[in-house]
Coordinates of C-alpha atoms in Angstrom, one line a residue:
Chain U
M1 CA -104.5 120.4 -182.0
A2 CA -105.6 117.8 -184.5
A3 CA -105.1 119.1 -188.0
A4 CA -107.8 116.8 -189.3
A5 CA -110.5 118.6 -187.4
A6 CA -112.2 122.0 -187.7
S7 CA -112.3 122.0 -191.5
S8 CA -115.7 121.6 -193.2
Q9 CA -114.7 119.3 -196.0
S10 CA -115.6 115.6 -195.6
L11 CA -112.9 113.0 -196.1
P12 CA -112.8 109.7 -197.9
I13 CA -111.8 106.7 -195.8
T14 CA -109.7 103.9 -197.3
V15 CA -109.3 100.7 -195.4
S16 CA -107.0 98.1 -197.0
N17 CA -106.3 94.5 -195.9
L18 CA -107.2 95.1 -192.3
V19 CA -106.7 92.1 -190.0
K20 CA -107.6 91.9 -186.3
A21 CA -107.3 88.6 -184.5
Y22 CA -108.1 87.6 -180.9
G23 CA -106.1 84.4 -180.5
D24 CA -107.2 82.1 -183.4
L25 CA -110.3 84.1 -184.1
R26 CA -110.0 86.6 -187.0
V27 CA -112.5 89.2 -186.1
L28 CA -111.5 91.3 -189.1
D29 CA -110.3 89.0 -191.9
D30 CA -108.5 91.0 -194.6
V31 CA -111.1 93.8 -194.8
S32 CA -110.8 96.4 -197.6
I33 CA -113.4 99.1 -198.1
A34 CA -113.4 102.5 -199.7
I35 CA -115.8 105.0 -198.2
R36 CA -116.5 108.1 -200.3
P37 CA -116.3 111.6 -199.0
G38 CA -119.6 112.7 -197.5
E39 CA -121.1 109.3 -197.8
F40 CA -123.4 107.7 -195.2
M41 CA -121.9 104.2 -195.0
T42 CA -123.5 101.6 -192.9
L43 CA -121.7 98.5 -191.6
L44 CA -124.5 96.0 -191.2
G45 CA -124.1 92.5 -189.7
P46 CA -125.2 90.1 -187.1
S47 CA -123.6 90.4 -183.6
G48 CA -120.1 89.1 -183.6
S49 CA -119.6 89.8 -187.3
G50 CA -116.8 92.3 -186.7
K51 CA -118.7 95.4 -187.6
T52 CA -118.1 97.2 -184.3
T53 CA -114.5 96.1 -184.3
L54 CA -114.1 97.7 -187.7
L55 CA -115.6 100.9 -186.4
M56 CA -113.4 100.9 -183.3
A57 CA -110.4 100.4 -185.5
L58 CA -111.4 103.5 -187.5
A59 CA -111.7 105.4 -184.2
G60 CA -108.4 104.1 -183.0
F61 CA -109.6 102.1 -180.0
V62 CA -108.7 98.7 -181.6
S63 CA -105.2 98.2 -182.9
P64 CA -105.2 95.9 -185.9
E65 CA -102.5 93.4 -186.6
S66 CA -101.9 94.5 -190.1
G67 CA -103.5 96.6 -192.8
S68 CA -104.0 100.3 -193.5
I69 CA -106.5 103.0 -192.6
R70 CA -106.3 106.2 -194.5
F71 CA -108.4 109.4 -193.9
G72 CA -108.0 111.2 -197.1
E73 CA -104.3 110.8 -197.9
Q74 CA -103.2 110.5 -194.3
E75 CA -102.3 107.1 -192.8
M76 CA -104.0 106.7 -189.5
I77 CA -103.2 103.2 -188.4
T78 CA -100.9 104.2 -185.6
T79 CA -102.5 107.5 -184.7
S80 CA -104.0 107.7 -181.2
P81 CA -107.7 108.2 -181.0
H82 CA -107.5 111.8 -179.8
K83 CA -105.5 112.9 -182.8
R84 CA -107.8 111.3 -185.4
G85 CA -110.3 114.2 -185.3
V86 CA -113.4 112.0 -185.6
G87 CA -116.7 112.6 -183.9
M88 CA -118.1 109.5 -182.3
V89 CA -121.5 108.5 -181.0
F90 CA -121.8 105.5 -178.7
Q91 CA -124.7 103.1 -178.1
S92 CA -124.7 104.0 -174.3
Y93 CA -124.5 107.7 -175.2
A94 CA -121.4 108.0 -172.9
L95 CA -122.5 111.5 -171.7
F96 CA -120.6 112.9 -168.7
P97 CA -123.2 112.8 -165.9
F98 CA -121.5 115.4 -163.7
M99 CA -121.6 118.1 -166.4
S100 CA -124.6 120.0 -167.7
V101 CA -125.9 119.5 -171.3
V102 CA -124.0 122.5 -172.6
E103 CA -120.8 121.5 -170.8
N104 CA -121.0 118.1 -172.4
V105 CA -121.4 119.6 -175.8
A106 CA -118.7 122.2 -175.3
Y107 CA -116.2 119.5 -174.0
P108 CA -114.5 118.9 -177.4
L109 CA -114.1 122.6 -177.9
K110 CA -112.7 123.1 -174.3
I111 CA -110.1 120.4 -175.0
R112 CA -109.1 122.2 -178.2
G113 CA -108.6 125.4 -176.3
V114 CA -111.4 127.4 -177.8
S115 CA -112.3 130.5 -175.9
P116 CA -115.2 130.1 -173.4
A117 CA -117.4 132.6 -175.2
E118 CA -117.0 130.7 -178.5
Q119 CA -117.4 127.4 -176.7
K120 CA -120.8 128.5 -175.5
S121 CA -122.1 129.9 -178.8
R122 CA -121.0 126.9 -180.8
A123 CA -122.4 124.5 -178.3
E124 CA -125.7 126.3 -178.3
A125 CA -125.7 126.2 -182.1
A126 CA -125.0 122.5 -182.1
L127 CA -127.9 122.0 -179.6
E128 CA -130.1 124.0 -181.9
M129 CA -129.2 121.7 -184.8
V130 CA -130.4 118.6 -182.9
K131 CA -133.5 120.6 -181.8
L132 CA -132.5 120.9 -178.2
G133 CA -132.2 124.7 -178.1
G134 CA -132.7 126.0 -174.5
Y135 CA -131.8 122.7 -172.9
G136 CA -128.2 123.7 -172.2
G137 CA -128.6 124.3 -168.5
R138 CA -130.2 120.9 -167.8
R139 CA -128.5 118.0 -166.0
I140 CA -128.0 114.8 -168.0
N141 CA -130.2 112.8 -165.6
Q142 CA -133.1 115.1 -166.4
L143 CA -133.2 114.1 -170.0
S144 CA -135.1 111.3 -171.8
G145 CA -133.4 108.6 -173.8
G146 CA -134.1 110.4 -177.1
Q147 CA -132.8 113.7 -175.7
K148 CA -129.6 112.1 -174.4
Q149 CA -129.0 110.7 -177.9
R150 CA -129.4 114.2 -179.4
V151 CA -126.9 115.6 -176.9
A152 CA -124.5 112.8 -177.8
L153 CA -125.0 113.8 -181.5
A154 CA -124.5 117.5 -180.8
R155 CA -121.3 116.7 -178.9
A156 CA -119.9 114.6 -181.7
M157 CA -120.4 117.2 -184.4
V158 CA -119.8 120.5 -182.5
F159 CA -116.1 120.5 -183.5
E160 CA -117.0 120.0 -187.1
P161 CA -115.2 116.7 -187.6
R162 CA -114.9 115.5 -191.2
I163 CA -115.7 112.0 -190.1
I164 CA -118.4 110.9 -187.7
L165 CA -118.6 107.3 -186.4
M166 CA -121.7 105.9 -184.9
D167 CA -122.0 102.7 -183.0
E168 CA -125.7 101.5 -182.9
P169 CA -126.7 104.9 -181.6
L170 CA -130.4 104.3 -181.8
S171 CA -130.6 100.8 -180.5
A172 CA -131.6 101.8 -176.9
L173 CA -134.6 103.8 -178.1
D174 CA -138.1 102.5 -178.5
K175 CA -139.3 101.6 -182.0
K176 CA -141.3 104.7 -182.7
L177 CA -138.6 107.1 -181.6
R178 CA -136.0 105.1 -183.4
E179 CA -137.8 105.4 -186.7
H180 CA -138.2 109.1 -186.1
M181 CA -134.5 109.6 -185.3
Q182 CA -133.5 107.7 -188.4
I183 CA -135.2 110.2 -190.6
E184 CA -133.7 113.1 -188.5
L185 CA -130.2 111.7 -188.7
K186 CA -130.5 111.3 -192.4
Q187 CA -131.6 115.0 -192.7
L188 CA -128.8 116.0 -190.4
H189 CA -126.2 114.2 -192.5
Q190 CA -127.3 116.2 -195.6
K191 CA -126.6 119.5 -193.6
L192 CA -123.3 118.3 -192.1
D193 CA -120.9 117.6 -194.9
A194 CA -119.2 114.8 -193.0
T195 CA -118.5 111.2 -193.9
I196 CA -120.6 109.1 -191.6
V197 CA -119.8 105.5 -190.8
Y198 CA -122.8 103.9 -189.0
V199 CA -122.9 100.5 -187.3
T200 CA -126.2 98.6 -186.9
H201 CA -127.6 95.1 -186.9
D202 CA -131.0 96.4 -187.9
Q203 CA -131.4 95.9 -191.7
R204 CA -134.4 98.2 -192.0
E205 CA -132.5 101.0 -190.3
A206 CA -129.6 100.4 -192.7
L207 CA -131.9 100.5 -195.7
T208 CA -133.6 103.6 -194.5
M209 CA -130.5 105.8 -193.8
S210 CA -127.6 104.7 -195.9
D211 CA -126.1 105.8 -199.2
R212 CA -124.3 102.4 -199.2
I213 CA -124.3 99.4 -197.0
A214 CA -121.5 97.0 -196.3
V215 CA -122.9 93.7 -195.1
I216 CA -120.3 92.1 -192.8
N217 CA -120.2 88.4 -191.9
K218 CA -117.5 86.5 -190.0
G219 CA -115.0 89.4 -190.3
R220 CA -115.4 89.8 -194.0
I221 CA -117.4 92.1 -196.2
A222 CA -120.1 89.9 -197.8
Q223 CA -121.5 92.6 -200.1
L224 CA -121.1 96.4 -200.5
D225 CA -123.9 98.1 -202.4
E226 CA -126.6 100.7 -202.4
P227 CA -129.7 99.7 -200.4
K228 CA -131.8 99.0 -203.4
A229 CA -129.2 96.8 -205.1
L230 CA -128.5 95.0 -201.9
Y231 CA -132.2 94.2 -201.5
R232 CA -132.9 93.3 -205.1
R233 CA -129.6 91.7 -206.1
P234 CA -128.1 89.9 -203.1
N235 CA -124.9 88.2 -204.1
S236 CA -125.1 85.4 -201.5
L237 CA -127.7 83.5 -199.5
F238 CA -126.3 85.1 -196.4
V239 CA -127.1 88.6 -197.6
A240 CA -130.4 87.6 -199.1
D241 CA -131.4 86.0 -195.8
F242 CA -130.1 88.9 -193.6
I243 CA -131.7 91.7 -195.6
G244 CA -135.5 91.8 -195.6
E245 CA -137.9 89.0 -195.5
T246 CA -136.8 86.1 -197.6
V247 CA -138.3 82.8 -198.8
L248 CA -135.9 80.3 -200.3
L249 CA -137.0 77.6 -202.8
P250 CA -134.7 74.9 -204.0
V251 CA -134.4 74.9 -207.8
Q252 CA -132.8 72.5 -210.3
R253 CA -130.1 73.1 -212.8
E254 CA -131.2 72.3 -216.3
G255 CA -128.5 72.7 -219.0
D256 CA -127.1 76.2 -218.4
G257 CA -130.4 77.4 -217.0
V258 CA -132.6 76.7 -213.9
S259 CA -136.0 75.1 -213.6
L260 CA -138.7 75.1 -211.0
Q261 CA -141.7 72.7 -211.0
G262 CA -140.5 71.5 -214.4
R263 CA -140.6 75.0 -216.0
K264 CA -137.5 76.9 -217.0
L265 CA -137.1 80.1 -215.1
K266 CA -136.3 83.5 -216.7
L267 CA -133.5 85.0 -214.6
A268 CA -132.5 88.5 -213.7
T269 CA -128.9 87.4 -213.2
P270 CA -126.7 84.8 -214.8
T271 CA -127.0 81.2 -213.5
P272 CA -124.4 80.7 -210.7
S273 CA -121.4 78.6 -212.0
G274 CA -120.4 75.3 -210.6
N275 CA -122.8 72.4 -210.0
G276 CA -123.8 72.8 -206.3
P277 CA -127.4 73.1 -205.2
L278 CA -129.3 76.3 -206.1
Q279 CA -132.0 78.4 -204.3
L280 CA -134.5 80.8 -205.7
V281 CA -134.7 83.9 -203.5
I282 CA -138.2 85.3 -203.1
R283 CA -139.3 88.5 -201.5
P284 CA -142.9 87.8 -200.3
E285 CA -144.1 91.3 -201.4
L286 CA -142.8 90.9 -205.0
L287 CA -145.0 87.9 -205.8
Q288 CA -148.2 88.6 -207.7
L289 CA -151.4 86.8 -207.3
D290 CA -153.1 87.3 -210.7
A291 CA -150.2 86.3 -212.8
G292 CA -150.9 86.9 -216.5
D293 CA -148.3 85.3 -218.7
D294 CA -146.7 88.3 -220.5
G295 CA -143.5 86.4 -221.4
D296 CA -141.5 88.1 -218.8
T297 CA -143.0 86.5 -215.7
N298 CA -142.2 83.2 -214.1
T299 CA -145.1 81.3 -212.5
I300 CA -145.1 79.1 -209.4
A301 CA -148.2 76.9 -208.9
G302 CA -149.4 76.2 -205.4
V303 CA -152.3 75.7 -203.0
V304 CA -153.3 78.3 -200.4
R305 CA -152.8 76.8 -197.0
Q306 CA -153.2 79.7 -194.6
T307 CA -154.2 83.4 -194.6
I308 CA -152.6 85.5 -191.8
Y309 CA -153.8 89.1 -191.2
Q310 CA -151.0 91.4 -190.0
G311 CA -152.5 94.8 -190.1
D312 CA -150.7 96.6 -192.9
S313 CA -150.6 93.4 -195.0
V314 CA -151.9 89.9 -195.3
L315 CA -149.5 86.9 -195.5
L316 CA -150.6 83.9 -197.6
I317 CA -148.8 80.6 -196.9
I318 CA -148.7 78.7 -200.2
D319 CA -147.8 75.0 -200.6
A320 CA -145.7 74.8 -203.7
G321 CA -145.5 71.0 -203.7
D322 CA -142.9 68.6 -202.3
G323 CA -143.3 70.2 -198.8
R324 CA -142.0 73.5 -200.0
E325 CA -143.7 76.6 -198.7
V326 CA -143.8 80.1 -200.2
S327 CA -145.3 83.1 -198.5
V328 CA -146.9 86.0 -200.3
R329 CA -147.4 89.4 -198.8
I330 CA -150.4 91.4 -200.1
A331 CA -151.1 95.0 -199.0
T332 CA -154.4 95.4 -197.2
S333 CA -155.5 98.0 -199.7
R334 CA -158.9 97.6 -201.4
A335 CA -157.3 96.4 -204.6
G336 CA -155.2 93.8 -202.7
Q337 CA -158.2 92.5 -200.8
A338 CA -160.5 92.2 -203.8
S339 CA -158.6 89.3 -205.3
L340 CA -157.7 87.4 -202.0
P341 CA -158.1 83.6 -202.7
D342 CA -159.7 81.2 -200.2
S343 CA -157.8 78.6 -198.3
G344 CA -157.5 75.4 -200.3
S345 CA -157.8 77.0 -203.7
R346 CA -155.1 76.5 -206.4
I347 CA -153.3 79.6 -207.6
A348 CA -150.5 80.6 -209.8
L349 CA -148.0 83.1 -208.4
G350 CA -146.2 85.5 -210.7
L351 CA -142.6 86.5 -210.3
H352 CA -141.2 89.1 -212.7
R353 CA -137.9 88.0 -214.3
D354 CA -136.2 91.2 -212.9
D355 CA -137.1 89.9 -209.4
T356 CA -136.0 86.4 -210.1
V357 CA -132.6 85.8 -208.3
V358 CA -131.1 82.4 -208.1
L359 CA -128.1 81.9 -205.8
A360 CA -125.7 79.0 -205.1
E361 CA -126.1 77.4 -201.6
Q362 CA -122.4 77.9 -201.0
A363 CA -120.7 81.0 -202.3
P364 CA -118.1 80.0 -204.9
Chain K
M1 CA -135.2 102.1 -141.2
A2 CA -134.5 98.7 -142.6
I3 CA -136.1 97.0 -139.7
Q4 CA -139.5 98.7 -140.4
D5 CA -139.2 97.7 -144.1
M6 CA -139.2 94.0 -143.3
P7 CA -142.4 92.7 -144.8
G8 CA -144.4 90.1 -142.9
A9 CA -142.5 90.5 -139.6
S10 CA -144.7 90.8 -136.5
P11 CA -144.2 93.9 -134.3
W12 CA -142.6 91.6 -131.7
T13 CA -140.0 90.2 -134.0
Q14 CA -139.2 93.7 -135.2
R15 CA -138.7 94.9 -131.6
L16 CA -136.5 91.9 -130.8
L17 CA -134.5 92.6 -133.9
A18 CA -134.1 96.2 -132.9
I19 CA -132.8 95.3 -129.5
Y20 CA -130.5 92.7 -130.9
G21 CA -129.1 95.3 -133.3
A22 CA -128.6 97.8 -130.6
L23 CA -126.7 95.3 -128.5
V24 CA -124.4 94.4 -131.3
L25 CA -123.6 98.1 -131.9
F26 CA -123.1 98.7 -128.2
F27 CA -120.7 95.7 -128.0
L28 CA -118.8 97.0 -131.0
M29 CA -118.5 100.5 -129.6
L30 CA -117.8 99.5 -126.0
P31 CA -114.0 99.2 -126.1
T32 CA -113.8 102.6 -127.9
V33 CA -116.2 104.4 -125.7
I34 CA -114.8 103.1 -122.4
V35 CA -111.4 104.5 -123.1
I36 CA -112.7 108.1 -123.3
P37 CA -113.9 108.5 -119.7
M38 CA -110.8 106.6 -118.5
S39 CA -108.6 109.2 -120.0
F40 CA -110.2 111.9 -117.9
S41 CA -109.5 110.0 -114.7
D42 CA -107.5 111.5 -111.8
S43 CA -106.2 108.1 -110.7
Q44 CA -102.7 106.7 -111.1
Y45 CA -104.0 103.6 -112.8
L46 CA -106.4 102.8 -115.6
E47 CA -109.8 102.5 -113.9
F48 CA -113.4 102.4 -115.0
P49 CA -115.5 104.2 -114.0
P50 CA -113.1 106.9 -112.8
T51 CA -113.6 108.0 -109.2
S52 CA -112.4 111.5 -109.8
W53 CA -111.8 113.6 -112.9
S54 CA -108.9 115.6 -114.3
L55 CA -107.0 116.5 -117.4
R56 CA -103.6 115.5 -115.9
W57 CA -103.1 112.7 -118.4
Y58 CA -103.6 115.0 -121.3
R59 CA -101.1 117.4 -119.7
E60 CA -98.8 114.4 -119.3
Y61 CA -99.2 113.5 -123.0
F62 CA -98.9 116.9 -124.5
G63 CA -96.1 117.9 -122.1
S64 CA -93.9 115.0 -122.9
S65 CA -91.4 115.6 -125.7
A66 CA -91.0 111.8 -126.2
W67 CA -94.8 111.3 -126.8
M68 CA -95.0 114.4 -128.9
S69 CA -92.1 113.4 -131.2
A70 CA -93.7 109.9 -131.6
T71 CA -97.0 111.5 -132.4
W72 CA -95.4 113.7 -135.1
T73 CA -93.6 110.7 -136.5
S74 CA -96.8 108.8 -136.8
L75 CA -98.7 111.6 -138.3
L76 CA -95.9 112.3 -140.8
V77 CA -95.6 108.7 -141.8
A78 CA -99.4 108.4 -142.1
V79 CA -99.6 111.5 -144.3
L80 CA -96.7 110.4 -146.5
T81 CA -98.1 106.9 -146.8
T82 CA -101.5 108.4 -147.8
L83 CA -99.8 110.6 -150.4
L84 CA -97.9 107.7 -151.8
A85 CA -100.5 104.9 -151.6
T86 CA -103.5 106.8 -152.9
P87 CA -102.1 107.7 -156.4
L88 CA -100.3 104.3 -156.6
G89 CA -103.4 102.3 -155.7
T90 CA -105.6 104.4 -157.9
L91 CA -103.4 104.0 -160.9
A92 CA -103.0 100.2 -160.2
A93 CA -106.8 99.8 -159.9
Y94 CA -107.2 101.7 -163.2
G95 CA -104.6 99.6 -164.9
M96 CA -106.1 96.4 -163.6
H97 CA -109.6 97.5 -164.7
C98 CA -108.4 98.0 -168.2
T99 CA -106.7 94.6 -168.6
S100 CA -108.3 91.3 -169.4
D101 CA -110.2 89.4 -166.6
R102 CA -107.5 86.7 -166.4
V103 CA -104.7 89.2 -165.8
R104 CA -106.8 91.2 -163.4
N105 CA -107.7 88.2 -161.3
S106 CA -104.1 87.0 -160.9
L107 CA -102.9 90.6 -160.2
Q108 CA -105.6 91.0 -157.6
L109 CA -104.3 87.9 -155.8
L110 CA -100.8 89.3 -155.9
V111 CA -101.8 92.8 -154.7
L112 CA -103.8 91.5 -151.8
M113 CA -100.9 89.5 -150.4
P114 CA -99.8 92.1 -147.9
V115 CA -103.4 92.1 -146.4
V116 CA -103.7 88.3 -146.3
V117 CA -100.2 87.4 -145.0
P118 CA -100.0 87.8 -141.2
S119 CA -98.5 91.1 -140.3
I120 CA -95.9 89.4 -138.1
L121 CA -94.5 87.7 -141.2
V122 CA -94.5 90.9 -143.2
A123 CA -92.7 92.6 -140.2
V124 CA -90.0 89.9 -140.1
G125 CA -89.5 89.9 -143.8
V126 CA -89.3 93.7 -144.0
F127 CA -87.0 93.8 -141.1
H128 CA -84.5 91.5 -142.7
L129 CA -84.8 93.2 -146.1
Y130 CA -84.3 96.6 -144.4
A131 CA -81.2 95.3 -142.6
I132 CA -79.6 94.7 -146.0
V133 CA -80.6 98.0 -147.5
D134 CA -80.2 99.9 -144.2
L135 CA -83.7 101.3 -143.9
N136 CA -84.5 100.1 -140.4
Y137 CA -85.4 102.9 -137.9
S138 CA -85.9 105.4 -140.8
I139 CA -89.0 107.4 -141.8
T140 CA -88.5 106.3 -145.5
G141 CA -88.5 102.6 -144.4
L142 CA -91.7 103.1 -142.4
V143 CA -93.4 105.0 -145.2
L144 CA -92.5 102.3 -147.8
A145 CA -93.6 99.4 -145.6
H146 CA -96.9 101.1 -144.6
T147 CA -97.5 102.0 -148.3
A148 CA -97.2 98.3 -149.2
L149 CA -99.8 97.6 -146.5
A150 CA -102.1 100.4 -147.5
V151 CA -102.1 100.1 -151.3
P152 CA -104.4 97.1 -151.4
F153 CA -107.1 99.0 -149.6
V154 CA -106.9 101.8 -152.1
I155 CA -107.0 99.3 -155.0
I156 CA -110.0 97.5 -153.6
T157 CA -112.1 100.6 -153.1
V158 CA -111.2 102.2 -156.4
L159 CA -111.6 99.0 -158.4
S160 CA -115.1 98.4 -157.0
S161 CA -116.2 101.9 -158.1
L162 CA -114.6 101.5 -161.5
N163 CA -116.7 98.4 -161.9
N164 CA -119.8 100.6 -161.8
Y165 CA -118.3 103.2 -164.1
D166 CA -118.9 103.3 -167.8
M167 CA -115.5 103.4 -169.5
T168 CA -117.0 104.4 -172.8
Q169 CA -117.2 107.9 -171.3
E170 CA -113.4 107.9 -171.4
M171 CA -113.4 106.6 -175.0
A172 CA -115.9 109.4 -175.9
A173 CA -113.6 112.0 -174.3
R174 CA -110.6 110.6 -176.2
S175 CA -112.5 110.6 -179.5
M176 CA -113.2 114.2 -178.9
G177 CA -109.6 115.1 -178.6
A178 CA -108.6 114.4 -175.0
S179 CA -105.4 112.5 -174.4
R180 CA -105.7 109.5 -172.2
P181 CA -104.4 111.3 -169.1
Q182 CA -106.7 114.3 -169.8
A183 CA -109.7 111.9 -170.2
F184 CA -108.8 110.1 -166.9
L185 CA -108.2 113.3 -164.9
G186 CA -111.1 115.3 -166.4
I187 CA -113.8 112.6 -166.8
T188 CA -113.1 109.5 -164.8
L189 CA -111.5 110.8 -161.7
P190 CA -114.3 113.3 -160.8
Q191 CA -116.7 110.4 -160.9
I192 CA -114.7 107.9 -158.8
R193 CA -113.3 110.5 -156.4
F194 CA -115.4 109.3 -153.4
S195 CA -113.8 105.9 -153.6
V196 CA -110.3 107.5 -154.0
L197 CA -111.0 109.6 -150.9
T198 CA -112.2 106.5 -149.1
G199 CA -109.1 104.6 -150.1
A200 CA -106.9 107.6 -148.9
F201 CA -108.7 107.5 -145.6
L202 CA -108.1 103.7 -145.3
A203 CA -104.5 104.2 -146.2
F204 CA -104.1 106.9 -143.5
I205 CA -105.7 104.8 -140.8
T206 CA -103.8 101.7 -141.9
S207 CA -100.5 103.6 -141.3
L208 CA -101.6 105.4 -138.1
D209 CA -103.0 102.2 -136.5
E210 CA -100.1 99.9 -137.6
V211 CA -98.1 98.5 -134.7
V212 CA -96.6 95.1 -135.6
V213 CA -94.4 96.2 -138.5
A214 CA -93.5 99.4 -136.7
K215 CA -92.5 97.4 -133.6
F216 CA -89.8 95.7 -135.8
I217 CA -88.6 98.5 -138.0
S218 CA -89.2 101.7 -136.2
G219 CA -87.4 102.9 -133.1
G220 CA -85.1 105.5 -131.6
E221 CA -86.2 109.0 -132.5
N222 CA -88.3 107.6 -135.4
A223 CA -90.6 105.4 -133.2
T224 CA -94.2 105.7 -134.0
I225 CA -96.9 106.5 -131.4
T226 CA -98.4 103.0 -131.5
R227 CA -95.0 101.4 -130.9
R228 CA -94.3 103.7 -127.9
M229 CA -97.8 103.0 -126.5
F230 CA -97.2 99.3 -126.8
N231 CA -93.9 99.6 -124.9
A232 CA -95.5 101.8 -122.3
L233 CA -98.2 99.3 -121.7
R234 CA -95.7 96.6 -121.2
D235 CA -93.8 98.5 -118.6
Q236 CA -96.5 100.2 -116.6
I237 CA -100.2 100.8 -117.0
D238 CA -100.7 104.5 -117.1
P239 CA -103.8 106.5 -118.1
T240 CA -101.7 108.5 -120.6
I241 CA -102.4 105.7 -123.0
A242 CA -106.2 106.4 -122.6
A243 CA -105.6 110.1 -123.3
I244 CA -103.5 109.2 -126.5
S245 CA -106.1 106.7 -127.6
T246 CA -108.9 109.3 -127.3
C247 CA -106.8 111.7 -129.4
L248 CA -106.3 109.0 -132.0
I249 CA -110.0 108.3 -132.1
V250 CA -110.7 112.0 -132.6
V251 CA -108.3 112.2 -135.5
S252 CA -109.8 109.1 -137.1
V253 CA -113.4 110.3 -136.7
L254 CA -112.4 113.7 -138.1
A255 CA -110.8 112.1 -141.2
L256 CA -113.8 109.8 -141.7
A257 CA -116.1 112.8 -141.4
A258 CA -114.1 114.7 -144.0
V259 CA -114.4 111.8 -146.4
Q260 CA -118.1 111.6 -145.8
F261 CA -118.5 115.4 -146.2
F262 CA -116.6 115.5 -149.5
G263 CA -118.3 112.3 -150.6
A264 CA -121.8 113.7 -150.0
R265 CA -120.8 116.8 -152.0
S266 CA -119.4 114.9 -155.0
K267 CA -122.5 112.7 -155.0
G268 CA -124.7 115.7 -154.8
R269 CA -123.2 117.0 -158.0
T270 CA -124.0 114.0 -160.1

């Protein structure tokens, strides 16, 4: 059977100039991406961005108009799905309801002609990996949502594929279970030695699990970076707005620098070129209330309008003049609460220069 | 019972509804049921209720080589039609399910044509076509014509069950190394098999029951039982017809029971 399967060495994936169009709509618009062997790569984007189409193209269920997909050195663009040797986990789990749990997990082995005894032992081992040891005899309709997801995972990895593709596998689970499974999946990835490509629209999920994240918008890769870099150094307003909580403040060009409230800002990144309008990207939790001027901090003056208690944190809505609003998030720790200003009081907010990112309204 | 589940209905309304329902069922069953006692009559003519009882008309039927040969023709044609129409219709439904909505809708219209067009028109058309290709009065011709009539029923039943089936299961199977035929036969077919069986049953009955087309294109030693019955009724009214009808009812009921039996088993598994 498939030569790509049954080896325990993860593969790099190289996608070059991939185009997929439905009529006039380019769902994938000249996408190139290099995924490293063993990497946990997340394709993150809003619905309709093309992230699932890209995943389906990797799996072979979508045939692109042009471009190249290589697994290692091997060109895959015309290879049928069943010969690509990838494990796949679907949003709807796609378990076979007329088979038992162990029959489901053993299916890829059965198709590959593995002996019944080995099928059973390997399926049991895979179930053990996803903490479902002893569930082999159950019927699918006797399982909870989380258990079904684990069976789908076991089934995707039982034949030791070097690449595993996952299409929003956790989105049908409730929040608590989802967060638990995120951690578990991450741990599983470390044991597996497989390249994982993971599709989600949940930015927190992407930040939690990924080695790197490709933010996809309108069929193009907007930014490809590690979670921390993506969060702290977004390269466009789209990425800034899509990842995390973001407040945008219009700022003015002044010479080759940027100013806010008449003060020149110290920036973490170079001023965007061109002469279009600029926005300061602010993460509410990075603003400091008691801003001492140490020479490396920008200050934003404002008046406290509202204080909103949100359990783990308090959100302050600040009027920064000219109808511009900034929100500040402060942990509900003792230290955070001690300095909480009253509504109506004037305050100065501090933003460290390393956190000061200014972006052009339209990407150049 | 659905009647008892009706919320807010008074006992009287419920009782009236039950009586009404029973009357409708009785009316639907009456023609079928009345034939059975008539077939056991001892009389020369079709009469109801029979004044005396006998099995003579069954002896007449089973003893007549002409009736028997027509019966075998009908059964052979029905079985061949089922064997042809079921895979054809199932594959057509599968193909239609996998295409875009636009293509599927226009195909559906095309495929349903044989059902919508009056059978007399189909019969005339087929007769003229067969005159050219020399298929009139042949088993092959009958099977092909009946298959065309039966395929839509298979398509409709299979298509409706595919609509309730999650095709990502097939994608999952393919990602795990199964070829498309393997995935269809191993994963999809077991889950839609009740509708395939139902379609096969409808194909069988469509062929067995068909008279208009058969009247035109079958004859001689390849005349079907329905065609012969039709001719017999025109010449003389004879209780043999009732005996044959009873046998046909038994065959249909047995086929339906088989479908239900296997259906219940396949549902029990999921």
